[in-house]
GROMACS .gro file of C-alpha atoms in nm:
model
  289
    1MET     CA    1  -4.010   3.813   3.049
    2MET     CA    2  -4.007   3.471   3.208
    3LEU     CA    3  -4.373   3.512   3.296
    4LYS     CA    4  -4.461   3.581   2.935
    5ILE     CA    5  -4.276   3.269   2.824
    6ILE     CA    6  -4.458   3.057   3.080
    7LEU     CA    7  -4.793   3.200   2.977
    8GLY     CA    8  -4.710   3.137   2.613
    9LEU     CA    9  -4.624   2.775   2.685
   10ILE     CA   10  -4.948   2.736   2.878
   11VAL     CA   11  -5.147   2.875   2.584
   12VAL     CA   12  -4.969   2.642   2.343
   13LEU     CA   13  -5.034   2.343   2.566
   14VAL     CA   14  -5.399   2.437   2.598
   15ILE     CA   15  -5.432   2.467   2.220
   16VAL     CA   16  -5.259   2.133   2.171
   17TYR     CA   17  -5.479   1.975   2.441
   18ILE     CA   18  -5.796   2.105   2.277
   19CYS     CA   19  -5.682   1.999   1.930
   20CYS     CA   20  -5.616   1.647   2.059
   21GLY     CA   21  -5.978   1.626   2.174
   22PHE     CA   22  -6.134   1.647   1.829
   23ARG     CA   23  -6.247   1.315   1.681
   24ILE     CA   24  -6.432   1.197   1.369
   25VAL     CA   25  -6.689   0.918   1.385
   26PRO     CA   26  -6.718   0.764   1.032
   27GLN     CA   27  -7.044   0.700   0.850
   28ASN     CA   28  -7.235   0.386   0.962
   29ASN     CA   29  -7.065   0.401   1.300
   30GLU     CA   30  -7.161   0.515   1.648
   31GLY     CA   31  -6.930   0.648   1.919
   32LEU     CA   32  -6.948   0.546   2.283
   33ILE     CA   33  -6.808   0.821   2.506
   34GLU     CA   34  -6.646   0.710   2.833
   35THR     CA   35  -6.556   0.959   3.105
   36LEU     CA   36  -6.294   0.831   3.347
   37GLY     CA   37  -6.373   0.476   3.232
   38LYS     CA   38  -6.749   0.502   3.270
   39TYR     CA   39  -7.000   0.518   2.987
   40SER     CA   40  -7.122   0.870   2.937
   41LYS     CA   41  -7.317   0.896   2.613
   42THR     CA   42  -7.357   0.772   2.256
   43VAL     CA   43  -7.276   1.000   1.963
   44LYS     CA   44  -7.364   0.967   1.597
   45ALA     CA   45  -7.131   0.985   1.300
   46GLY     CA   46  -6.959   1.319   1.250
   47PHE     CA   47  -6.709   1.561   1.407
   48ILE     CA   48  -6.707   1.548   1.790
   49PHE     CA   49  -6.497   1.661   2.084
   50VAL     CA   50  -6.379   1.463   2.387
   51TRP     CA   51  -6.166   1.576   2.677
   52PRO     CA   52  -5.827   1.412   2.635
   53LEU     CA   53  -5.703   1.209   2.931
   54PHE     CA   54  -6.048   1.223   3.088
   55GLN     CA   55  -6.262   1.086   2.806
   56ARG     CA   56  -6.223   0.830   2.530
   57ILE     CA   57  -6.440   0.723   2.241
   58ARG     CA   58  -6.512   0.368   2.125
   59LYS     CA   59  -6.634   0.333   1.766
   60VAL     CA   60  -6.890   0.063   1.690
   61PRO     CA   61  -6.965  -0.024   1.320
   62LEU     CA   62  -7.333  -0.048   1.230
   63ALA     CA   63  -7.296  -0.177   0.871
   64LEU     CA   64  -7.405  -0.527   0.768
   65GLN     CA   65  -7.121  -0.772   0.825
   66PRO     CA   66  -7.066  -1.125   0.694
   67LEU     CA   67  -6.943  -1.408   0.913
   68GLU     CA   68  -6.837  -1.763   0.831
   69ILE     CA   69  -6.865  -2.033   1.094
   70SER     CA   70  -6.606  -2.302   1.032
   71LYS     CA   71  -6.681  -2.671   1.004
   72TYR     CA   72  -6.779  -2.864   1.314
   73SER     CA   73  -6.937  -3.201   1.386
   74ILE     CA   74  -7.298  -3.273   1.478
   75ILE     CA   75  -7.460  -3.605   1.574
   76THR     CA   76  -7.797  -3.685   1.418
   77LYS     CA   77  -8.090  -3.865   1.578
   78ASP     CA   78  -7.970  -4.201   1.439
   79ASN     CA   79  -7.616  -4.143   1.577
   80ALA     CA   80  -7.461  -4.050   1.245
   81GLU     CA   81  -7.183  -3.792   1.246
   82ILE     CA   82  -7.202  -3.510   0.994
   83THR     CA   83  -6.985  -3.204   0.941
   84THR     CA   84  -7.149  -2.870   0.879
   85SER     CA   85  -7.045  -2.514   0.802
   86LEU     CA   86  -7.258  -2.205   0.765
   87THR     CA   87  -7.244  -1.835   0.684
   88LEU     CA   88  -7.452  -1.549   0.817
   89ASN     CA   89  -7.498  -1.173   0.795
   90TYR     CA   90  -7.556  -0.961   1.101
   91LEU     CA   91  -7.561  -0.597   1.204
   92VAL     CA   92  -7.538  -0.409   1.532
   93THR     CA   93  -7.870  -0.259   1.640
   94ASP     CA   94  -7.768  -0.138   1.987
   95SER     CA   95  -7.407  -0.030   2.025
   96TYR     CA   96  -7.432  -0.005   2.407
   97ARG     CA   97  -7.550  -0.368   2.446
   98TYR     CA   98  -7.308  -0.485   2.181
   99PHE     CA   99  -7.007  -0.336   2.358
  100TYR     CA  100  -7.092  -0.345   2.730
  101ASN     CA  101  -7.333  -0.637   2.784
  102ASN     CA  102  -7.087  -0.899   2.661
  103THR     CA  103  -6.712  -0.926   2.641
  104ASP     CA  104  -6.745  -1.074   2.288
  105SER     CA  105  -7.096  -1.045   2.147
  106VAL     CA  106  -7.003  -1.195   1.811
  107GLU     CA  107  -6.856  -1.510   1.968
  108SER     CA  108  -7.160  -1.541   2.193
  109MET     CA  109  -7.384  -1.517   1.889
  110VAL     CA  110  -7.180  -1.788   1.712
  111GLN     CA  111  -7.208  -2.021   2.010
  112LEU     CA  112  -7.581  -1.960   2.029
  113ILE     CA  113  -7.627  -2.043   1.661
  114ARG     CA  114  -7.414  -2.356   1.690
  115GLY     CA  115  -7.618  -2.477   1.986
  116HIS     CA  116  -7.949  -2.428   1.808
  117LEU     CA  117  -7.814  -2.597   1.493
  118ARG     CA  118  -7.707  -2.900   1.699
  119ASP     CA  119  -8.052  -2.912   1.856
  120ILE     CA  120  -8.231  -2.891   1.518
  121ILE     CA  121  -8.018  -3.153   1.342
  122GLY     CA  122  -8.007  -3.372   1.654
  123ARG     CA  123  -8.384  -3.424   1.620
  124MET     CA  124  -8.346  -3.548   1.260
  125ASP     CA  125  -8.212  -3.870   1.117
  126LEU     CA  126  -7.932  -3.859   0.861
  127ASN     CA  127  -8.142  -3.881   0.545
  128SER     CA  128  -8.387  -3.615   0.668
  129ALA     CA  129  -8.104  -3.378   0.761
  130LEU     CA  130  -7.925  -3.414   0.428
  131GLY     CA  131  -8.245  -3.341   0.236
  132SER     CA  132  -8.384  -3.058   0.450
  133THR     CA  133  -8.132  -2.775   0.422
  134LYS     CA  134  -8.399  -2.513   0.356
  135GLU     CA  135  -8.609  -2.624   0.654
  136ILE     CA  136  -8.299  -2.618   0.876
  137ASN     CA  137  -8.217  -2.264   0.764
  138ASP     CA  138  -8.571  -2.147   0.837
  139GLN     CA  139  -8.578  -2.306   1.184
  140LEU     CA  140  -8.235  -2.172   1.270
  141PHE     CA  141  -8.322  -1.818   1.162
  142THR     CA  142  -8.645  -1.827   1.364
  143ALA     CA  143  -8.471  -1.967   1.673
  144THR     CA  144  -8.184  -1.714   1.678
  145GLY     CA  145  -8.367  -1.405   1.556
  146ASP     CA  146  -8.488  -1.274   1.894
  147LEU     CA  147  -8.224  -1.428   2.122
  148THR     CA  148  -7.936  -1.228   1.973
  149ASP     CA  149  -8.114  -0.906   2.068
  150ILE     CA  150  -7.958  -0.922   2.415
  151TYR     CA  151  -7.620  -0.876   2.246
  152GLY     CA  152  -7.743  -0.576   2.047
  153ILE     CA  153  -7.714  -0.783   1.727
  154LYS     CA  154  -7.967  -0.873   1.462
  155VAL     CA  155  -7.908  -1.175   1.238
  156VAL     CA  156  -8.032  -1.081   0.890
  157ARG     CA  157  -7.954  -1.407   0.712
  158VAL     CA  158  -7.821  -1.748   0.810
  159ASN     CA  159  -7.744  -2.027   0.566
  160VAL     CA  160  -7.613  -2.381   0.611
  161ASP     CA  161  -7.358  -2.414   0.331
  162GLU     CA  162  -7.294  -2.788   0.353
  163LEU     CA  163  -7.383  -3.101   0.544
  164LEU     CA  164  -7.127  -3.375   0.492
  165PRO     CA  165  -7.147  -3.727   0.639
  166SER     CA  166  -6.833  -3.878   0.788
  167PRO     CA  167  -6.605  -4.067   0.544
  168GLU     CA  168  -6.722  -4.405   0.678
  169ILE     CA  169  -7.087  -4.315   0.631
  170GLN     CA  170  -7.012  -4.168   0.288
  171ARG     CA  171  -6.850  -4.494   0.177
  172ALA     CA  172  -7.148  -4.692   0.307
  173MET     CA  173  -7.387  -4.457   0.125
  174ASP     CA  174  -7.187  -4.496  -0.197
  175LYS     CA  175  -7.207  -4.875  -0.168
  176GLN     CA  176  -7.579  -4.857  -0.100
  177LEU     CA  177  -7.628  -4.625  -0.397
  178THR     CA  178  -7.430  -4.858  -0.623
  179ALA     CA  179  -7.633  -5.157  -0.501
  180ASP     CA  180  -7.959  -4.972  -0.563
  181ARG     CA  181  -7.849  -4.878  -0.914
  182GLU     CA  182  -7.747  -5.235  -0.992
  183LYS     CA  183  -8.078  -5.361  -0.853
  184THR     CA  184  -8.271  -5.110  -1.064
  185ALA     CA  185  -8.072  -5.207  -1.374
  186ALA     CA  186  -8.132  -5.579  -1.309
  187ILE     CA  187  -8.505  -5.521  -1.264
  188ALA     CA  188  -8.521  -5.313  -1.581
  189LYS     CA  189  -8.331  -5.583  -1.774
  190ALA     CA  190  -8.560  -5.857  -1.643
  191GLU     CA  191  -8.870  -5.654  -1.727
  192GLY     CA  192  -8.732  -5.589  -2.076
  193GLU     CA  193  -8.661  -5.958  -2.134
  194ALA     CA  194  -9.006  -6.052  -2.002
  195ARG     CA  195  -9.161  -5.794  -2.232
  196THR     CA  196  -8.964  -5.931  -2.527
  197ILE     CA  197  -9.075  -6.287  -2.451
  198GLU     CA  198  -9.432  -6.171  -2.413
  199MET     CA  199  -9.424  -5.984  -2.744
  200THR     CA  200  -9.253  -6.277  -2.922
  201THR     CA  201  -9.508  -6.524  -2.784
  202LYS     CA  202  -9.792  -6.297  -2.883
  203ALA     CA  203  -9.649  -6.258  -3.233
  204LYS     CA  204  -9.617  -6.636  -3.269
  205ASN     CA  205  -9.970  -6.689  -3.139
  206ASP     CA  206 -10.102  -6.423  -3.376
  207ALA     CA  207  -9.918  -6.593  -3.662
  208LEU     CA  208 -10.062  -6.934  -3.568
  209VAL     CA  209 -10.410  -6.788  -3.544
  210ALA     CA  210 -10.368  -6.611  -3.877
  211THR     CA  211 -10.238  -6.932  -4.039
  212ALA     CA  212 -10.524  -7.132  -3.892
  213LYS     CA  213 -10.775  -6.876  -4.017
  214ALA     CA  214 -10.614  -6.880  -4.361
  215ASN     CA  215 -10.621  -7.261  -4.372
  216ALA     CA  216 -10.981  -7.265  -4.256
  217GLU     CA  217 -11.071  -7.009  -4.520
  218ALA     CA  218 -10.890  -7.216  -4.786
  219VAL     CA  219 -11.069  -7.534  -4.678
  220LYS     CA  220 -11.399  -7.350  -4.680
  221THR     CA  221 -11.326  -7.207  -5.024
  222GLN     CA  222 -11.225  -7.554  -5.154
  223ALA     CA  223 -11.537  -7.708  -5.003
  224ASP     CA  224 -11.752  -7.439  -5.164
  225ALA     CA  225 -11.580  -7.503  -5.496
  226ASP     CA  226 -11.631  -7.882  -5.467
  227ALA     CA  227 -11.994  -7.831  -5.373
  228TYR     CA  228 -12.039  -7.602  -5.670
  229ARG     CA  229 -11.881  -7.859  -5.905
  230VAL     CA  230 -12.100  -8.135  -5.767
  231GLN     CA  231 -12.404  -7.916  -5.814
  232LYS     CA  232 -12.306  -7.840  -6.173
  233MET     CA  233 -12.233  -8.207  -6.238
  234GLU     CA  234 -12.573  -8.306  -6.105
  235GLU     CA  235 -12.739  -8.039  -6.319
  236ALA     CA  236 -12.549  -8.157  -6.628
  237LEU     CA  237 -12.634  -8.524  -6.570
  238SER     CA  238 -12.998  -8.442  -6.507
  239HIS     CA  239 -13.022  -8.287  -6.856
  240ALA     CA  240 -12.831  -8.564  -7.034
  241GLY     CA  241 -13.046  -8.807  -7.246
  242GLU     CA  242 -13.040  -9.188  -7.247
  243GLY     CA  243 -12.866  -9.188  -7.584
  244TYR     CA  244 -12.571  -9.003  -7.439
  245PHE     CA  245 -12.524  -9.265  -7.172
  246ARG     CA  246 -12.556  -9.550  -7.426
  247ASN     CA  247 -12.279  -9.398  -7.636
  248GLN     CA  248 -12.068  -9.356  -7.328
  249SER     CA  249 -12.131  -9.720  -7.240
  250LEU     CA  250 -12.008  -9.835  -7.582
  251ASP     CA  251 -11.697  -9.621  -7.547
  252SER     CA  252 -11.633  -9.768  -7.206
  253PHE     CA  253 -11.657 -10.123  -7.336
  254ASN     CA  254 -11.424 -10.037  -7.622
  255GLN     CA  255 -11.166  -9.905  -7.376
  256LEU     CA  256 -11.204 -10.213  -7.162
  257ALA     CA  257 -11.157 -10.435  -7.461
  258GLN     CA  258 -10.830 -10.264  -7.545
  259GLY     CA  259 -10.687 -10.317  -7.196
  260PRO     CA  260 -10.524 -10.629  -7.050
  261ASN     CA  261 -10.823 -10.692  -6.824
  262ASN     CA  262 -11.108 -10.681  -7.072
  263LEU     CA  263 -11.357 -10.918  -6.907
  264VAL     CA  264 -11.652 -10.741  -6.744
  265VAL     CA  265 -11.969 -10.920  -6.642
  266VAL     CA  266 -12.270 -10.699  -6.579
  267ASP     CA  267 -12.642 -10.731  -6.601
  268LYS     CA  268 -12.792 -10.604  -6.920
  269ASP     CA  269 -12.989 -10.348  -6.731
  270ASP     CA  270 -12.669 -10.210  -6.573
  271MET     CA  271 -12.487 -10.162  -6.901
  272THR     CA  272 -12.648  -9.826  -6.949
  273ASN     CA  273 -12.543  -9.719  -6.596
  274LEU     CA  274 -12.188  -9.814  -6.679
  275GLY     CA  275 -12.180  -9.534  -6.928
  276LYS     CA  276 -12.247  -9.284  -6.658
  277ILE     CA  277 -11.901  -9.339  -6.508
  278PRO     CA  278 -11.698  -9.170  -6.785
  279ALA     CA  279 -11.974  -8.914  -6.824
  280VAL     CA  280 -11.946  -8.821  -6.462
  281LYS     CA  281 -11.568  -8.800  -6.492
  282LYS     CA  282 -11.592  -8.578  -6.797
  283VAL     CA  283 -11.840  -8.345  -6.633
  284TRP     CA  284 -11.622  -8.334  -6.321
  285ASP     CA  285 -11.311  -8.248  -6.520
  286GLU     CA  286 -11.486  -7.977  -6.713
  287SER     CA  287 -11.632  -7.824  -6.400
  288GLY     CA  288 -11.283  -7.829  -6.242
  289LYS     CA  289 -11.151  -7.621  -6.528
   0.00000   0.00000   0.00000
């Protein structure tokens, strides 16, 4: 009876022992089997069996994982201090290397990326670094792509999220930016005033030229009119007879006789010419009308 009980206990213990050896490796994971502390084999996702107490399984995730690298300081080529932070995505490509070749493969990868980022930015001056985020990302991805393979890791994407100058440099940059804006505004104002003066001067010159042209045209028109009147007067006098001038002479003497100064001494041959004076005036007045 006692023997049966002992055998029954042994069977139960064996069943419990075997049941404790069944394991499940989730999807997107690999299992590393260790026998008595030594790597034995790699198993894929699924239902597996290990010998309890003699074997153990270590699960390694293979899915893409994000990682944020906190802010840290970097010195640029011109000795300016900037603070940077970046994010990346990586996945495990070799679970054996990932787990056994390094005590902390992720931390080693982070240190490697930080070192390359310091080297890249350290060869740039401040202005170049602040304006070349895309170029920095490309260089960093190229530099770390193959080196992380020794850790069984592949970096899929790396991105520098921010590059911030130190507060002292930021204040100096703000002052410089303000000075540049004020300088630009002053130049624009001066150019505007110069343009206004130029346009005003041009307008005044154009007005003076227009006035001078108008005056010249008026003088020319007046001269043409006077020349025309003289021509008409000469034509009218050339057709006037001697009798007309004699009558004009008598009228002239009559007018002189009626005035306070009525003494005129002329040669008898010039008396007829005296009559031409009012005749000329009359013709001139009529041509002016």
